[in-house]
Tab-separated table of C-alpha atoms in Angstrom:
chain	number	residue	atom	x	y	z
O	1	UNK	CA	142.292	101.754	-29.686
O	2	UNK	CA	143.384	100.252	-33.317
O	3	UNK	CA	141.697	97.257	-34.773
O	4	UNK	CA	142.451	95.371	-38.035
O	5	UNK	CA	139.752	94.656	-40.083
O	6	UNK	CA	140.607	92.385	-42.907
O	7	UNK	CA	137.302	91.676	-45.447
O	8	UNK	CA	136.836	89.175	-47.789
O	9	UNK	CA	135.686	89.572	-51.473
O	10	UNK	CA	132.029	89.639	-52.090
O	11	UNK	CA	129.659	89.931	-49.277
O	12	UNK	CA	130.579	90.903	-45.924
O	13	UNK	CA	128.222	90.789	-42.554
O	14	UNK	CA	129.167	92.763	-39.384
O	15	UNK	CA	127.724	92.023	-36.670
O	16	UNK	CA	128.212	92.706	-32.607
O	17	UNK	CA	126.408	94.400	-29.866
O	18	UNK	CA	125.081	98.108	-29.501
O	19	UNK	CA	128.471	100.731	-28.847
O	20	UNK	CA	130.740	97.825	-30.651
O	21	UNK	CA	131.482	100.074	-33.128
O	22	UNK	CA	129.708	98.696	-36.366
O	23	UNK	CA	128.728	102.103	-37.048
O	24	UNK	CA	132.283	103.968	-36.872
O	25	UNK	CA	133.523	100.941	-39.176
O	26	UNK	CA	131.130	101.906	-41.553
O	27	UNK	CA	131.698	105.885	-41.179
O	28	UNK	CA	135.521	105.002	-41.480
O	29	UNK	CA	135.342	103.781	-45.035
O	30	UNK	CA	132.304	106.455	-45.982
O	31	UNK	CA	134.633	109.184	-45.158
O	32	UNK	CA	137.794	107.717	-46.461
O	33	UNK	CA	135.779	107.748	-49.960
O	34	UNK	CA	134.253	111.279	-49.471
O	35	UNK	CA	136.332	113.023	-46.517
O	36	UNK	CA	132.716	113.604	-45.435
O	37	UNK	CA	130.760	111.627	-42.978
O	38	UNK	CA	127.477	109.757	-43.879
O	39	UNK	CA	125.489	110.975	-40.667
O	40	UNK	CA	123.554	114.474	-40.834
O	41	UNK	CA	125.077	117.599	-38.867
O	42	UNK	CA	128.424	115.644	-38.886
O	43	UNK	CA	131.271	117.680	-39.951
O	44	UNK	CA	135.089	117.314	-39.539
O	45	UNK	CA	135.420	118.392	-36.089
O	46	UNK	CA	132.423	116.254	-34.723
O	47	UNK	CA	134.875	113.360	-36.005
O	48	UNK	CA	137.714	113.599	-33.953
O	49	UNK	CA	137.714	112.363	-30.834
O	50	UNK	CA	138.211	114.740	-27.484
O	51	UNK	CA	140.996	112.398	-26.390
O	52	UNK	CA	142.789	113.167	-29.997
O	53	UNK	CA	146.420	114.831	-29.633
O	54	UNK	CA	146.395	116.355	-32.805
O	55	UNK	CA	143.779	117.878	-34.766
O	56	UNK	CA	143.999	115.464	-37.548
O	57	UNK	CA	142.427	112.233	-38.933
O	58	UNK	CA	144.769	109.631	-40.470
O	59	UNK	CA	143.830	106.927	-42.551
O	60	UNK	CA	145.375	103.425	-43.654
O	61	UNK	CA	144.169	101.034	-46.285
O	62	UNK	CA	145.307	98.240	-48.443
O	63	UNK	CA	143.413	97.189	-51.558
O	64	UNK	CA	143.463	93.989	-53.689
O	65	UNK	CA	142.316	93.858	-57.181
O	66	UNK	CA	140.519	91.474	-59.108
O	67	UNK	CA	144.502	91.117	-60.923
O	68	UNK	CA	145.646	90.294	-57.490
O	69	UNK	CA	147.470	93.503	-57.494
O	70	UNK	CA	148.329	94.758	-53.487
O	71	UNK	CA	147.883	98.494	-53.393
O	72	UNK	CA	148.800	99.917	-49.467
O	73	UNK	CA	147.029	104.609	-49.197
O	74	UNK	CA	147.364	106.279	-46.541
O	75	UNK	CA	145.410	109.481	-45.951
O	76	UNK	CA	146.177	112.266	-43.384
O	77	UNK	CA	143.632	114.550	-42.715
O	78	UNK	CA	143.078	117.938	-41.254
O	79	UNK	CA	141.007	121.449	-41.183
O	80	UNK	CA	143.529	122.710	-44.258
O	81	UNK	CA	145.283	119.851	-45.846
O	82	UNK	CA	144.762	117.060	-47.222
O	83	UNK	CA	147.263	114.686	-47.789
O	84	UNK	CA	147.610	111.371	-49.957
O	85	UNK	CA	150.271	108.273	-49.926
O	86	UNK	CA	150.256	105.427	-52.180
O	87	UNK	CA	152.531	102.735	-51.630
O	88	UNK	CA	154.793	105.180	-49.676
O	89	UNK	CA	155.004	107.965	-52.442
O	90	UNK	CA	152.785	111.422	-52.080
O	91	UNK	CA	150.241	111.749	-54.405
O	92	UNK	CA	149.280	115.298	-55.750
O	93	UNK	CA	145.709	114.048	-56.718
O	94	UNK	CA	143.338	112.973	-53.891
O	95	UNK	CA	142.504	109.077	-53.986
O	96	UNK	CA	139.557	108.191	-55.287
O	97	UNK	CA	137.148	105.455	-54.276
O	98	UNK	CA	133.932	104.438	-55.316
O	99	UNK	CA	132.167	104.306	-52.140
O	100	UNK	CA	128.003	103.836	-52.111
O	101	UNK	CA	125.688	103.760	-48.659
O	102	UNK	CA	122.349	102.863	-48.316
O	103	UNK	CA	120.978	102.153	-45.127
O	104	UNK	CA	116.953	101.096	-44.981
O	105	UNK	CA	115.404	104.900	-44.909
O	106	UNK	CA	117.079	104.720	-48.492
O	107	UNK	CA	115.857	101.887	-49.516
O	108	UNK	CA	111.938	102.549	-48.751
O	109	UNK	CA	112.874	106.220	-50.780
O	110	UNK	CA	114.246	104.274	-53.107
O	111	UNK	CA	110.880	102.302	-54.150
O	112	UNK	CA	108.646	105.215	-53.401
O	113	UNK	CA	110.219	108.668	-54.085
O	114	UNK	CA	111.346	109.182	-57.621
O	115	UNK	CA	113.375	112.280	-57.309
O	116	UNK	CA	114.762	110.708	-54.701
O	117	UNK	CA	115.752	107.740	-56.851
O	118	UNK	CA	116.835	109.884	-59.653
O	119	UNK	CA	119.035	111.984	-57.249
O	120	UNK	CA	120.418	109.101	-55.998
O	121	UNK	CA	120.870	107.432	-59.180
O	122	UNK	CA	122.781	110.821	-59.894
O	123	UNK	CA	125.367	110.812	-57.111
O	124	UNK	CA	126.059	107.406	-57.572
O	125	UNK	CA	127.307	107.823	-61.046
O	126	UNK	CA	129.267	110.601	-60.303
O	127	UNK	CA	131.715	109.042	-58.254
O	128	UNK	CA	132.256	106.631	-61.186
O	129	UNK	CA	132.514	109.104	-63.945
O	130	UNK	CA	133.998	112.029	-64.278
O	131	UNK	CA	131.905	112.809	-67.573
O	132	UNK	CA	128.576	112.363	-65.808
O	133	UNK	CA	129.893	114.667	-63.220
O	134	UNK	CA	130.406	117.060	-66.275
O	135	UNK	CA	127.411	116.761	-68.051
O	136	UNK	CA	125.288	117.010	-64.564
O	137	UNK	CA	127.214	120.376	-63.317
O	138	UNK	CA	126.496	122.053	-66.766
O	139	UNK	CA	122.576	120.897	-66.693
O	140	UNK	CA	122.327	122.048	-63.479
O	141	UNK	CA	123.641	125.437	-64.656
O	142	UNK	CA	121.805	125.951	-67.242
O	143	UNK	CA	118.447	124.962	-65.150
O	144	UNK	CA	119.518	128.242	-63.374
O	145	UNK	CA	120.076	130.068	-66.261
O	146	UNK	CA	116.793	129.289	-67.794
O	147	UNK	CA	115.002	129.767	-64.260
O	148	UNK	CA	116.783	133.261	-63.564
O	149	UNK	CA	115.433	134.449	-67.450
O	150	UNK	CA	111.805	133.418	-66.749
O	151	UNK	CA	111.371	135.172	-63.362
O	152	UNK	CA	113.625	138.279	-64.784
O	153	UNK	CA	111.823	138.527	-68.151
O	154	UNK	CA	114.443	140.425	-70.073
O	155	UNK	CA	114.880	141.150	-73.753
O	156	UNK	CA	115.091	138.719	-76.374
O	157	UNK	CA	113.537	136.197	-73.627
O	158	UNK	CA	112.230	133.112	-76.215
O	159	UNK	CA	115.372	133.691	-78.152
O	160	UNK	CA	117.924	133.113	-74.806
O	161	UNK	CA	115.296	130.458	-74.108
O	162	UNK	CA	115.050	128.466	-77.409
O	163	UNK	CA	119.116	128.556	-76.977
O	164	UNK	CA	119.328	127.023	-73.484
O	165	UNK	CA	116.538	124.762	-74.368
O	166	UNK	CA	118.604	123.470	-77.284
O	167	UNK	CA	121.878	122.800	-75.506
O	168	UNK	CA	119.885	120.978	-72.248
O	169	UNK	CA	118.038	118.594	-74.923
O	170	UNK	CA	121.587	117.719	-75.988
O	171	UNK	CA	122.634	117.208	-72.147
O	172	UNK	CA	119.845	115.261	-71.422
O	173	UNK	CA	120.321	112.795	-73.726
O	174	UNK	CA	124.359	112.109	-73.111
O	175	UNK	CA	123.201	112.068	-69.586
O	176	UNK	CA	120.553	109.131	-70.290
O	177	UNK	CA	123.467	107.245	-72.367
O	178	UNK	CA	125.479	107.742	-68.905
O	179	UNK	CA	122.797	106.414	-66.831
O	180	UNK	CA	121.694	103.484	-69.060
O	181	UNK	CA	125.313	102.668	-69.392
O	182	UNK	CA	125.780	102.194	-65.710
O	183	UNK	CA	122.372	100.374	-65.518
O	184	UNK	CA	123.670	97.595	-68.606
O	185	UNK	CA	126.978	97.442	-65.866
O	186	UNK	CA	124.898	97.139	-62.791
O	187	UNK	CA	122.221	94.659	-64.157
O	188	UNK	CA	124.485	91.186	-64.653
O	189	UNK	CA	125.296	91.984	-60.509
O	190	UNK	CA	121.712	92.420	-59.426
O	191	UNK	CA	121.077	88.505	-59.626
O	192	UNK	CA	123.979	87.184	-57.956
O	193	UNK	CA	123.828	89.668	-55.071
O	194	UNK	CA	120.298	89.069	-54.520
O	195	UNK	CA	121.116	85.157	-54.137
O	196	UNK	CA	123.878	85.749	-51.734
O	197	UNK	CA	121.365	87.887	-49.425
O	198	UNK	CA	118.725	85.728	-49.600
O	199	UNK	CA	119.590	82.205	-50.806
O	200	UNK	CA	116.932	82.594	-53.993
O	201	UNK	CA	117.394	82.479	-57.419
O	202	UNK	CA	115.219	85.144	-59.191
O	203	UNK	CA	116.436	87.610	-62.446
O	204	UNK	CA	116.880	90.868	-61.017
O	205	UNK	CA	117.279	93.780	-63.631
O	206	UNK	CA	116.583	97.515	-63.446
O	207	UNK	CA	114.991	99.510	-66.354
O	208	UNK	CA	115.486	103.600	-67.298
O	209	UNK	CA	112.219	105.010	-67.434
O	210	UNK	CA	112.865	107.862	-70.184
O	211	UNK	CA	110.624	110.184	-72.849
O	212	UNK	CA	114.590	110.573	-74.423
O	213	UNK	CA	114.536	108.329	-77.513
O	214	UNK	CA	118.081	106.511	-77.572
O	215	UNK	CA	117.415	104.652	-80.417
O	216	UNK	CA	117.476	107.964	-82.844
């Protein structure tokens, strides 16, 4: 079965009955963005449907800009290949698409679990930039570094410490930049999507919560 779905700018609502399909909709675009699916325990093969003839999963999309520019990707996928068309011509790079679900188990972690928030703030970002992505991966690393050297205990321990310590406290601070960056871009939308939901007018803003100093 094919169905054309054609959505409008701003705020969408799909509705319909259980089985309708609502779901897959969603899990199309998710794993068009992330050649991943959003559901636990759901890998590439779970995807594909036992009626498929090949053992592939092929994607088509056209895009509209805010210039008005019409953009027309296709995406073929399968277990070792990956392939990418734009406008009819192969791409070498994969296409990228900034692609965020939430869904209301989220949400409540959202408000309530702060490492879930944070980690979440995280992931979000990265799709964006490709600089945050950077500057998370070598934290990360160096977390592990530091961690390895405390439970091994080796020579010169404070020294390798003092070092790692000094190159994270630069991290951490280009990373709050990043993420107060993308929180001065995210505020001005807060507002206006919180009207179109609910038909109220209230000033919507989130605030970074940090002991980093970005005023020095």
């Amino acid at each position: 079965t094919s169905v054309d779905v054609d959505l409008s700018p701003g705020l969408n609502c799909i509705y319909g009955g259980n089985g309708n399909g609502k779901t897959n909709f969603l899990e199309a675009i998710y794993f068009l963005a992330h050649k991943k699916s959003f559901r636990k325990k759901t890998g590439y093969s779970q995807i594909l449907s036992t009626e498929s003839g090949k053992n592939e999963i092929i994607f088509t999309v056209s895009t509209v800009n805010l210039n008005n520019k019409s953009d027309y990707y296709s995406v073929r996928y399968s277990n070792n290949e990956s392939v990418y068309f734009k406008n009819g011509k192969s791409l070498k790079k994969k296409l990228r698409f900034g692609c965020v679900f939430i869904n209301p188990f989220d949400s409540f972690l959202f408000h309530n679990d702060s490492s879930f928030r944070r980690n979440w703030l995280d992931s979000s970002i990265k799709k964006i930039s490709t600089n945050y992505k950077r500057l998370i991966n070598a934290s990360n690393l160096l977390v592990k570094q530091r961690n390895s050297l405390l439970k091994n205990r080796g020579k010169n321990l404070f020294a390798q410490i003092d070092a790692i310590d000094d190159v994270l406290a630069d991290l951490y601070y280009k990373i709050t930049i990043e993420r107060q960056l993308f929180i001065n871009e995210l505020n001005p939308v807060c507002t206006n999507v919180f009207f179109e939901v609910f038909s109220e007018s209230n000033t919507i803003f989130i605030k970074l919560s940090s002991k980093i100093n970005l005023n020095n």
